[in-house]
CSV table of C-alpha atoms and ligand atoms in Angstrom, one decimal:
chain,number,residue,atom,x,y,z
O,1,MET,CA,108.2,-108.8,178.0
O,2,THR,CA,108.5,-108.0,181.7
O,3,ALA,CA,107.0,-104.8,183.1
O,4,MET,CA,110.6,-103.4,183.7
O,5,GLN,CA,111.6,-103.5,180.0
O,6,PRO,CA,111.2,-100.2,178.1
O,7,ILE,CA,109.1,-100.5,175.0
O,8,GLY,CA,111.1,-97.9,173.2
O,9,THR,CA,114.8,-97.6,172.6
O,10,GLY,CA,115.7,-93.9,172.4
O,11,LEU,CA,112.1,-92.9,171.6
O,12,ASP,CA,109.4,-92.5,174.3
O,13,VAL,CA,107.0,-94.8,172.5
O,14,ALA,CA,104.4,-94.7,175.2
O,15,ARG,CA,104.3,-90.9,174.9
O,16,ILE,CA,104.2,-91.1,171.1
O,17,ARG,CA,101.3,-93.5,171.2
O,18,ARG,CA,99.4,-90.9,173.3
O,19,ASP,CA,99.7,-88.6,170.3
O,20,PHE,CA,97.8,-91.0,168.1
O,21,PRO,CA,94.1,-91.2,169.1
O,22,ILE,CA,93.6,-94.6,167.5
O,23,PHE,CA,95.7,-96.2,170.2
O,24,ASP,CA,93.2,-94.9,172.8
O,25,ARG,CA,90.7,-97.7,172.1
O,26,PRO,CA,90.9,-101.4,171.9
O,27,VAL,CA,90.6,-103.3,168.6
O,28,GLN,CA,88.6,-106.6,168.9
O,29,GLY,CA,88.8,-106.1,172.6
O,30,LYS,CA,92.6,-106.1,172.5
O,31,ARG,CA,95.4,-103.5,172.6
O,32,LEU,CA,96.0,-102.4,169.0
O,33,VAL,CA,99.3,-103.8,167.7
O,34,PHE,CA,99.6,-101.9,164.4
O,35,LEU,CA,102.3,-103.4,162.2
O,36,ASP,CA,101.1,-102.2,158.8
O,37,SER,CA,102.5,-98.7,158.6
O,38,ALA,CA,104.1,-99.4,155.2
O,39,ALA,CA,100.6,-99.7,153.8
O,40,SER,CA,99.4,-96.6,155.5
O,41,ALA,CA,100.5,-95.0,158.8
O,42,GLN,CA,98.2,-93.9,161.7
O,43,LYS,CA,97.6,-90.2,162.2
O,44,PRO,CA,98.7,-88.1,165.1
O,45,ARG,CA,96.2,-85.8,166.7
O,46,SER,CA,98.1,-82.7,165.4
O,47,VAL,CA,97.4,-83.8,161.8
O,48,ILE,CA,93.8,-84.6,162.5
O,49,ASP,CA,93.4,-81.2,164.3
O,50,ALA,CA,95.2,-79.4,161.4
O,51,GLU,CA,92.7,-80.7,158.9
O,52,ARG,CA,89.7,-80.0,161.2
O,53,HIS,CA,91.0,-76.5,161.8
O,54,VAL,CA,91.1,-75.8,158.1
O,55,TYR,CA,87.5,-76.8,157.7
O,56,GLU,CA,86.3,-75.1,160.9
O,57,ALA,CA,88.2,-71.8,160.7
O,58,GLU,CA,90.3,-71.2,157.5
O,59,TYR,CA,88.5,-72.9,154.7
O,60,ALA,CA,88.1,-71.4,151.2
O,61,ASN,CA,89.4,-72.3,147.8
O,62,VAL,CA,93.0,-71.3,147.1
O,63,HIS,CA,94.6,-69.0,144.6
O,64,ARG,CA,91.3,-67.4,143.5
O,65,GLY,CA,89.7,-65.3,146.2
O,66,VAL,CA,90.3,-61.7,146.8
O,67,TYR,CA,88.8,-62.1,150.2
O,68,TRP,CA,90.7,-62.6,153.5
O,69,LEU,CA,89.6,-66.2,154.0
O,70,SER,CA,90.8,-67.4,150.6
O,71,GLN,CA,94.1,-65.6,151.1
O,72,ARG,CA,94.5,-67.2,154.5
O,73,ALA,CA,93.8,-70.7,153.0
O,74,THR,CA,96.3,-69.9,150.1
O,75,GLU,CA,98.9,-68.9,152.6
O,76,ALA,CA,98.5,-72.1,154.6
O,77,TYR,CA,98.5,-74.2,151.4
O,78,GLU,CA,101.6,-72.5,149.9
O,79,GLY,CA,103.2,-72.5,153.3
O,80,THR,CA,103.2,-76.3,153.2
O,81,ARG,CA,105.0,-76.2,149.9
O,82,GLU,CA,107.8,-74.4,151.7
O,83,LYS,CA,107.8,-77.0,154.5
O,84,VAL,CA,108.1,-79.8,151.9
O,85,ARG,CA,110.8,-77.9,150.1
O,86,ASP,CA,112.7,-77.7,153.3
O,87,PHE,CA,111.9,-81.3,154.2
O,88,LEU,CA,113.4,-82.6,151.0
O,89,ASN,CA,116.1,-79.9,150.8
O,90,ALA,CA,114.9,-78.9,147.4
O,91,ALA,CA,116.3,-75.7,145.9
O,92,GLU,CA,113.0,-74.0,145.2
O,93,THR,CA,109.3,-74.3,146.1
O,94,ARG,CA,108.4,-74.4,142.4
O,95,GLU,CA,110.1,-77.9,142.3
O,96,ILE,CA,107.4,-79.2,144.7
O,97,ILE,CA,104.2,-80.5,143.0
O,98,PHE,CA,101.3,-81.5,145.1
O,99,LEU,CA,99.4,-84.6,143.8
O,100,ARG,CA,97.3,-87.4,145.2
O,101,GLY,CA,100.3,-89.6,146.0
O,102,ALA,CA,103.4,-91.4,144.8
O,103,THR,CA,101.4,-93.3,142.2
O,104,GLU,CA,100.2,-90.1,140.6
O,105,GLY,CA,103.8,-88.7,140.8
O,106,ILE,CA,105.3,-91.6,138.9
O,107,ASN,CA,102.5,-91.6,136.4
O,108,LEU,CA,103.0,-87.8,135.9
O,109,VAL,CA,106.6,-88.4,135.0
O,110,ALA,CA,105.8,-91.3,132.7
O,111,GLN,CA,103.0,-89.3,131.0
O,112,THR,CA,104.8,-86.0,130.6
O,113,TYR,CA,108.5,-86.5,130.7
O,114,GLY,CA,108.2,-90.0,129.2
O,115,ARG,CA,105.8,-89.0,126.4
O,116,ARG,CA,107.9,-86.0,125.5
O,117,PHE,CA,111.4,-87.2,125.8
O,118,LEU,CA,111.3,-91.0,125.3
O,119,GLY,CA,110.7,-92.8,122.1
O,120,LEU,CA,110.9,-96.1,120.2
O,121,GLY,CA,113.8,-98.2,121.5
O,122,ASP,CA,114.6,-95.9,124.5
O,123,GLU,CA,115.1,-97.8,127.7
O,124,VAL,CA,113.8,-97.4,131.2
O,125,VAL,CA,115.5,-99.4,134.0
O,126,VAL,CA,113.6,-100.5,137.1
O,127,THR,CA,114.5,-103.2,139.6
O,128,GLN,CA,113.0,-106.6,140.4
O,129,ALA,CA,111.7,-105.3,143.7
O,130,GLU,CA,109.5,-102.4,142.7
O,131,HIS,CA,105.9,-101.6,143.7
O,132,HIS,CA,103.5,-102.0,140.9
O,133,SER,CA,103.2,-98.2,140.7
O,134,ASN,CA,106.8,-98.1,139.5
O,135,ILE,CA,106.2,-100.8,136.9
O,136,VAL,CA,102.8,-100.4,135.3
O,137,PRO,CA,103.2,-96.7,134.3
O,138,TRP,CA,106.4,-97.7,132.3
O,139,GLN,CA,104.5,-100.6,130.7
O,140,MET,CA,101.8,-98.2,129.6
O,141,LEU,CA,104.5,-96.0,128.1
O,142,ARG,CA,105.9,-99.0,126.4
O,143,GLU,CA,102.6,-99.8,124.8
O,144,GLU,CA,102.2,-96.2,123.6
O,145,LYS,CA,105.8,-95.3,122.6
O,146,GLY,CA,107.6,-98.5,122.1
O,147,ILE,CA,110.1,-98.0,124.8
O,148,LEU,CA,111.9,-101.0,126.4
O,149,LEU,CA,111.6,-101.8,130.1
O,150,LYS,CA,114.8,-103.3,131.6
O,151,VAL,CA,114.8,-105.0,135.0
O,152,ALA,CA,117.8,-105.0,137.3
O,153,PRO,CA,117.9,-108.1,139.4
O,154,VAL,CA,118.0,-108.3,143.2
O,155,ASP,CA,119.9,-111.2,145.0
O,156,ASP,CA,118.5,-113.6,147.6
O,157,SER,CA,118.9,-111.1,150.3
O,158,GLY,CA,116.9,-108.5,148.4
O,159,GLU,CA,119.9,-106.4,147.6
O,160,LEU,CA,120.3,-104.8,144.2
O,161,ASP,CA,122.9,-106.5,142.0
O,162,LEU,CA,124.8,-103.3,141.2
O,163,GLU,CA,127.1,-104.9,138.6
O,164,ALA,CA,124.1,-106.3,136.8
O,165,PHE,CA,122.4,-102.9,137.1
O,166,GLU,CA,125.5,-101.2,135.6
O,167,ARG,CA,125.6,-103.7,132.7
O,168,LEU,CA,122.0,-102.7,131.8
O,169,LEU,CA,123.0,-99.0,131.3
O,170,ASN,CA,123.7,-98.2,127.7
O,171,PRO,CA,123.3,-95.2,125.3
O,172,ARG,CA,119.6,-96.1,124.9
O,173,THR,CA,119.0,-95.9,128.6
O,174,LYS,CA,117.1,-92.6,129.2
O,175,LEU,CA,115.6,-93.1,132.7
O,176,VAL,CA,116.3,-95.1,135.9
O,177,SER,CA,113.3,-95.4,138.2
O,178,ILE,CA,113.8,-97.2,141.5
O,179,ALA,CA,112.5,-97.4,145.0
O,180,HIS,CA,114.6,-95.7,147.6
O,181,VAL,CA,113.4,-98.4,150.1
O,182,THR,CA,111.6,-101.5,148.8
O,183,ASN,CA,108.1,-102.0,150.1
O,184,ALA,CA,107.9,-105.8,150.1
O,185,LEU,CA,111.3,-106.5,151.6
O,186,GLY,CA,112.4,-103.3,153.3
O,187,GLY,CA,115.7,-103.1,151.6
O,188,VAL,CA,117.4,-99.6,151.4
O,189,MET,CA,118.6,-99.4,147.9
O,190,PRO,CA,122.1,-98.1,147.1
O,191,VAL,CA,120.6,-95.0,145.6
O,192,GLU,CA,123.8,-92.9,145.8
O,193,GLU,CA,125.6,-95.5,143.8
O,194,VAL,CA,122.7,-95.9,141.3
O,195,ILE,CA,122.6,-92.1,140.8
O,196,ARG,CA,126.4,-91.9,140.4
O,197,LEU,CA,126.3,-94.6,137.7
O,198,ALA,CA,123.3,-93.1,135.9
O,199,LYS,CA,124.6,-89.5,136.1
O,200,ALA,CA,128.0,-90.5,134.7
O,201,ARG,CA,126.0,-91.5,131.5
O,202,GLY,CA,123.6,-88.5,131.5
O,203,ILE,CA,120.6,-90.7,132.5
O,204,THR,CA,117.6,-89.2,134.4
O,205,VAL,CA,116.8,-90.7,137.8
O,206,LEU,CA,113.5,-91.0,139.6
O,207,LEU,CA,113.4,-92.2,143.1
O,208,ASP,CA,110.2,-93.7,144.6
O,209,GLY,CA,110.6,-92.5,148.2
O,210,CYS,CA,107.3,-93.8,149.6
O,211,GLN,CA,108.9,-96.1,152.1
O,212,ALA,CA,112.0,-94.0,152.8
O,213,VAL,CA,110.6,-90.6,154.0
O,214,PRO,CA,108.9,-92.0,157.1
O,215,HIS,CA,112.2,-93.5,158.2
O,216,MET,CA,115.2,-91.4,157.1
O,217,PRO,CA,116.0,-87.8,156.1
O,218,VAL,CA,116.0,-87.2,152.4
O,219,ASP,CA,118.1,-84.6,150.7
O,220,VAL,CA,117.2,-84.4,147.0
O,221,ARG,CA,120.0,-82.0,146.3
O,222,GLY,CA,122.6,-84.1,148.1
O,223,LEU,CA,121.4,-87.2,146.2
O,224,ASP,CA,121.2,-85.3,142.9
O,225,CYS,CA,118.1,-87.3,141.8
O,226,ASP,CA,116.0,-85.7,139.1
O,227,PHE,CA,112.6,-86.7,140.5
O,228,TYR,CA,111.5,-87.9,144.0
O,229,ALA,CA,107.9,-89.1,144.7
O,230,PHE,CA,106.3,-89.9,148.0
O,231,SER,CA,102.8,-90.2,149.6
O,232,GLY,CA,101.6,-88.2,152.6
O,233,HIS,CA,99.6,-91.0,154.2
O,234,LYS,CA,102.7,-93.2,154.8
O,235,LEU,CA,104.3,-90.2,156.5
O,236,TYR,CA,101.6,-89.9,159.2
O,237,GLY,CA,99.8,-87.4,157.0
O,238,PRO,CA,96.4,-87.5,155.4
O,239,THR,CA,95.4,-89.7,152.4
O,240,GLY,CA,95.0,-88.2,149.0
O,241,ILE,CA,98.0,-86.0,149.2
O,242,GLY,CA,101.5,-86.7,147.9
O,243,VAL,CA,104.5,-84.9,146.4
O,244,LEU,CA,106.5,-85.1,143.3
O,245,TYR,CA,109.8,-83.2,143.5
O,246,GLY,CA,111.4,-82.5,140.1
O,247,LYS,CA,114.4,-80.4,139.1
O,248,ALA,CA,113.1,-77.1,137.8
O,249,HIS,CA,114.7,-77.3,134.4
O,250,LEU,CA,113.1,-80.7,133.8
O,251,LEU,CA,109.7,-79.7,135.0
O,252,GLN,CA,109.8,-76.6,132.9
O,253,ALA,CA,110.6,-78.6,129.8
O,254,MET,CA,107.8,-81.1,130.5
O,255,PRO,CA,104.3,-80.5,129.1
O,256,PRO,CA,101.4,-80.2,131.5
O,257,TRP,CA,99.5,-83.4,132.3
O,258,GLN,CA,96.0,-82.6,133.1
O,259,GLY,CA,94.2,-79.5,131.9
O,260,GLY,CA,91.8,-77.3,133.8
O,261,GLY,CA,91.6,-74.5,136.3
O,262,ASP,CA,94.7,-73.2,138.1
O,263,MET,CA,97.2,-74.7,135.6
O,264,ILE,CA,96.6,-71.9,133.1
O,265,ARG,CA,97.7,-68.3,132.8
O,266,SER,CA,95.1,-67.4,130.1
O,267,VAL,CA,92.6,-69.2,128.0
O,268,THR,CA,90.8,-68.4,124.7
O,269,PHE,CA,89.2,-70.9,122.4
O,270,GLU,CA,92.2,-70.4,120.1
O,271,LYS,CA,95.0,-70.7,122.5
O,272,THR,CA,95.9,-71.4,126.1
O,273,GLU,CA,98.9,-70.3,128.0
O,274,TYR,CA,100.0,-72.5,130.8
O,275,ASN,CA,100.8,-71.3,134.3
O,276,GLU,CA,104.3,-71.3,135.7
O,277,LEU,CA,105.7,-74.0,138.0
O,278,PRO,CA,104.5,-75.6,140.2
O,279,TRP,CA,100.9,-74.8,139.3
O,280,LYS,CA,101.3,-76.0,135.7
O,281,PHE,CA,101.0,-79.5,137.1
O,282,GLU,CA,98.2,-78.8,139.6
O,283,ALA,CA,95.0,-78.7,137.6
O,284,GLY,CA,91.8,-78.1,139.4
O,285,THR,CA,91.0,-77.5,143.1
O,286,PRO,CA,93.7,-79.2,145.0
O,287,ASN,CA,93.5,-81.2,148.3
O,288,ILE,CA,93.7,-78.1,150.4
O,289,ALA,CA,93.0,-79.6,153.8
O,290,GLY,CA,95.1,-82.7,153.0
O,291,THR,CA,98.1,-80.5,152.0
O,292,ILE,CA,97.9,-78.5,155.2
O,293,GLY,CA,97.6,-81.8,157.1
O,294,LEU,CA,100.7,-83.0,155.4
O,295,GLY,CA,102.5,-79.9,156.6
O,296,ALA,CA,101.4,-80.8,160.2
O,297,ALA,CA,102.8,-84.3,159.7
O,298,ILE,CA,106.1,-82.9,158.7
O,299,ASP,CA,106.1,-80.6,161.7
O,300,TYR,CA,105.3,-83.6,163.9
O,301,LEU,CA,108.1,-85.7,162.6
O,302,GLY,CA,110.4,-82.7,163.0
O,303,SER,CA,109.5,-82.5,166.6
O,304,ILE,CA,110.7,-86.1,167.1
O,305,GLY,CA,113.7,-86.0,164.8
O,306,TYR,CA,115.0,-88.6,162.5
O,307,GLU,CA,118.0,-89.3,164.7
O,308,ALA,CA,115.8,-90.6,167.4
O,309,ILE,CA,113.5,-92.4,164.9
O,310,GLN,CA,116.4,-94.2,163.3
O,311,ALA,CA,118.2,-95.2,166.5
O,312,HIS,CA,114.9,-96.6,167.8
O,313,GLU,CA,114.0,-98.4,164.6
O,314,SER,CA,117.3,-100.1,164.1
O,315,GLN,CA,117.2,-101.6,167.5
O,316,LEU,CA,113.6,-102.6,167.1
O,317,LEU,CA,114.3,-104.2,163.7
O,318,ALA,CA,117.3,-106.1,165.2
O,319,HIS,CA,115.1,-107.3,168.0
O,320,ALA,CA,112.3,-108.4,165.6
O,321,VAL,CA,114.7,-110.2,163.2
O,322,ARG,CA,116.4,-112.0,166.2
O,323,GLU,CA,113.1,-113.1,167.7
O,324,LEU,CA,111.4,-114.1,164.4
O,325,SER,CA,114.5,-116.1,163.4
O,326,LYS,CA,114.0,-118.3,166.5
O,327,ILE,CA,110.7,-119.5,165.1
O,328,ASN,CA,111.5,-122.8,163.3
O,329,SER,CA,108.9,-122.8,160.6
O,330,LEU,CA,109.5,-119.1,159.8
O,331,ARG,CA,111.5,-118.0,156.7
O,332,LEU,CA,112.5,-114.4,156.3
O,333,ILE,CA,112.0,-113.3,152.8
O,334,GLY,CA,114.9,-111.1,151.9
O,335,GLN,CA,117.6,-110.2,154.4
O,336,PRO,CA,118.9,-106.9,153.2
O,337,ARG,CA,122.0,-105.6,155.0
O,338,HIS,CA,120.4,-102.2,155.2
O,339,ARG,CA,116.8,-102.7,156.2
O,340,SER,CA,114.2,-100.1,156.9
O,341,GLY,CA,110.8,-100.4,158.4
O,342,VAL,CA,109.7,-103.8,156.9
O,343,ILE,CA,110.1,-107.5,157.6
O,344,SER,CA,108.6,-110.0,155.3
O,345,PHE,CA,108.2,-113.7,156.0
O,346,ALA,CA,106.6,-117.0,155.2
O,347,MET,CA,105.7,-119.8,157.7
O,348,GLY,CA,105.7,-123.4,156.7
O,349,GLY,CA,103.1,-123.9,154.0
O,350,VAL,CA,100.5,-121.7,155.7
O,351,HIS,CA,98.9,-119.1,153.6
O,352,PRO,CA,99.8,-115.6,154.8
O,353,HIS,CA,96.1,-114.7,154.8
O,354,ASP,CA,95.5,-117.4,157.5
O,355,ILE,CA,98.4,-116.1,159.5
O,356,GLY,CA,97.0,-112.5,159.2
O,357,THR,CA,93.6,-113.7,160.3
O,358,ILE,CA,94.9,-115.5,163.4
O,359,LEU,CA,97.0,-112.5,164.3
O,360,ASP,CA,94.0,-110.2,163.8
O,361,HIS,CA,92.1,-112.1,166.6
O,362,ASP,CA,94.8,-110.7,168.9
O,363,GLY,CA,94.5,-107.1,167.7
O,364,ILE,CA,97.7,-107.5,165.6
O,365,CYS,CA,97.5,-105.9,162.2
O,366,VAL,CA,99.9,-107.1,159.6
O,367,ARG,CA,99.7,-107.1,155.8
O,368,ALA,CA,99.3,-110.5,154.1
O,369,GLY,CA,99.6,-110.7,150.3
O,370,HIS,CA,101.8,-109.7,147.5
O,371,HIS,CA,102.1,-106.1,148.7
O,372,CYS,CA,101.5,-104.7,145.1
O,373,ALA,CA,104.9,-106.3,144.3
O,374,GLN,CA,104.0,-109.5,142.4
O,375,PRO,CA,107.4,-109.6,140.5
O,376,THR,CA,109.1,-109.5,143.9
O,377,MET,CA,107.1,-112.5,145.0
O,378,ASP,CA,108.0,-114.3,141.8
O,379,ARG,CA,111.7,-113.5,142.4
O,380,PHE,CA,111.5,-115.3,145.8
O,381,GLY,CA,109.2,-118.1,144.6
O,382,VAL,CA,106.3,-117.3,146.9
O,383,PRO,CA,102.7,-116.2,146.1
O,384,ALA,CA,102.6,-113.9,149.1
O,385,THR,CA,104.2,-113.0,152.4
O,386,VAL,CA,103.3,-111.8,155.8
O,387,ARG,CA,104.7,-108.3,156.2
O,388,ALA,CA,105.2,-106.6,159.5
O,389,SER,CA,106.1,-102.9,159.1
O,390,PHE,CA,107.0,-100.4,161.8
O,391,GLY,CA,106.2,-96.9,162.6
O,392,ILE,CA,107.3,-94.5,165.3
O,393,TYR,CA,104.6,-95.8,167.7
O,394,ASN,CA,105.9,-99.4,167.6
O,395,GLY,CA,107.8,-100.8,170.5
O,396,ARG,CA,109.3,-104.0,171.6
O,397,ASP,CA,106.0,-105.0,173.1
O,398,ASP,CA,104.6,-105.0,169.6
O,399,VAL,CA,107.3,-107.3,168.4
O,400,ASP,CA,106.8,-109.6,171.4
O,401,ALA,CA,103.0,-109.6,170.7
O,402,LEU,CA,103.7,-110.6,167.1
O,403,VAL,CA,106.0,-113.4,168.2
O,404,ALA,CA,103.4,-114.7,170.6
O,405,GLY,CA,100.7,-114.5,167.9
O,406,LEU,CA,102.9,-116.5,165.6
O,407,GLY,CA,103.3,-119.1,168.4
O,408,ARG,CA,99.5,-119.5,168.2
O,409,VAL,CA,99.8,-119.9,164.4
O,410,GLN,CA,102.3,-122.7,165.0
O,411,GLU,CA,99.9,-124.4,167.4
O,412,VAL,CA,96.9,-124.1,165.1
O,413,PHE,CA,98.8,-125.5,162.1
O,414,GLN,CA,101.0,-127.8,164.1
O,415,LEU,CA,104.2,-126.5,162.6
P,501,PLP,C1,107.4,-98.3,147.4
P,501,PLP,C2,106.0,-97.8,147.1
P,501,PLP,N1,105.8,-97.0,146.0
P,501,PLP,C3,104.6,-96.6,145.7
P,501,PLP,C4,103.5,-96.8,146.5
P,501,PLP,C5,102.2,-96.3,146.1
P,501,PLP,O1,101.8,-95.3,147.0
P,501,PLP,P1,100.3,-94.7,146.9
P,501,PLP,O2,99.4,-95.8,146.8
P,501,PLP,O3,100.2,-93.9,148.2
P,501,PLP,O4,100.3,-93.8,145.7
P,501,PLP,C6,103.7,-97.6,147.6
P,501,PLP,C7,102.5,-97.9,148.5
P,501,PLP,O5,102.5,-98.9,149.1
P,501,PLP,C8,105.0,-98.1,147.9
P,501,PLP,O6,105.2,-98.8,149.0
């Protein structure tokens, strides 16, 4: 890259990096090239400050205190619920459940909706490109209830085979649960089509939105999905906080999952009455500061805007695919037509861990492994891949650093 080339395309990447304290200091003596946001994104100062502010100035437990400080904390906590409602365009705040993350959201649906409404021989459809957190909870339900898990194939580019998906749908299909964007390949799934096909048959749909929300606006009402799960830490927010959206009538019909404080209206040893939505699903003291930090992350993203984020990212991805494709020994794993945030690849016979280690010496952070998507690796006949994933602080200079680093991998392994 020459000094004259902008590092951003539509986004002022240099300014955005200044919002993230982690970029202030070198890593291994090098400029930090962070290409692992799909695993967890870095945090802007406003999120860090929001959490610190809670503990320094507005901290108390929520929903219980009659005193001002507790009411203030409750307002901030519940205020975030309204922010998330607006963020997802949900109809009501009671449809927004705060949990630890997407994993917990999917498990909640499996353990409450699944246990209550699915039985022997009922079918759940996932795809071949799911994260383990959208596979294992259904397998656990299979062991407990005797449901069947059906897997819709993806083709060589990582695209869902919609015809094969449709063929799997039958009167026993009770739930379709798929990633909005796949984490190992970065493919944007045709969720509108999937939902249309499922809804025409009265099938409930859960979308795993972990890899979608950092990159594109999501409108749960426009999509008409029944459940939508995501994690705050991939959205530039804190760890330990995530969201499950569910349509109110479904959440109401579902039994609570965990029992304890906050999720009850009244308790005697003979009988307990559960709280109303959304608190019915929020047993115990919640992640108060993390929730408020998530609100700050949503505000921060809002100040940048998805239009600018998407315009920048599509140019950045095109640049990355073009440059990586020039490397002889490099094979892109999956070439989805609609790609978001992620590029996966293999190089010669070199193990991705070796590639990741060499890149690390240059301050370049990529993910090397199966990305919690072993069935996806099996589908593409590789044990693991290198995954470069992009956030709003990545620019062309990061792609160019990656390409230069891969040049060193070629030298070392004489590819
Ligand atoms: C598509 C997808 N679903 C679910 C998860 C699980 O998210 P968490 O570990 O934050 O619960 C991830 C995390 O990588 C993911 O990428």
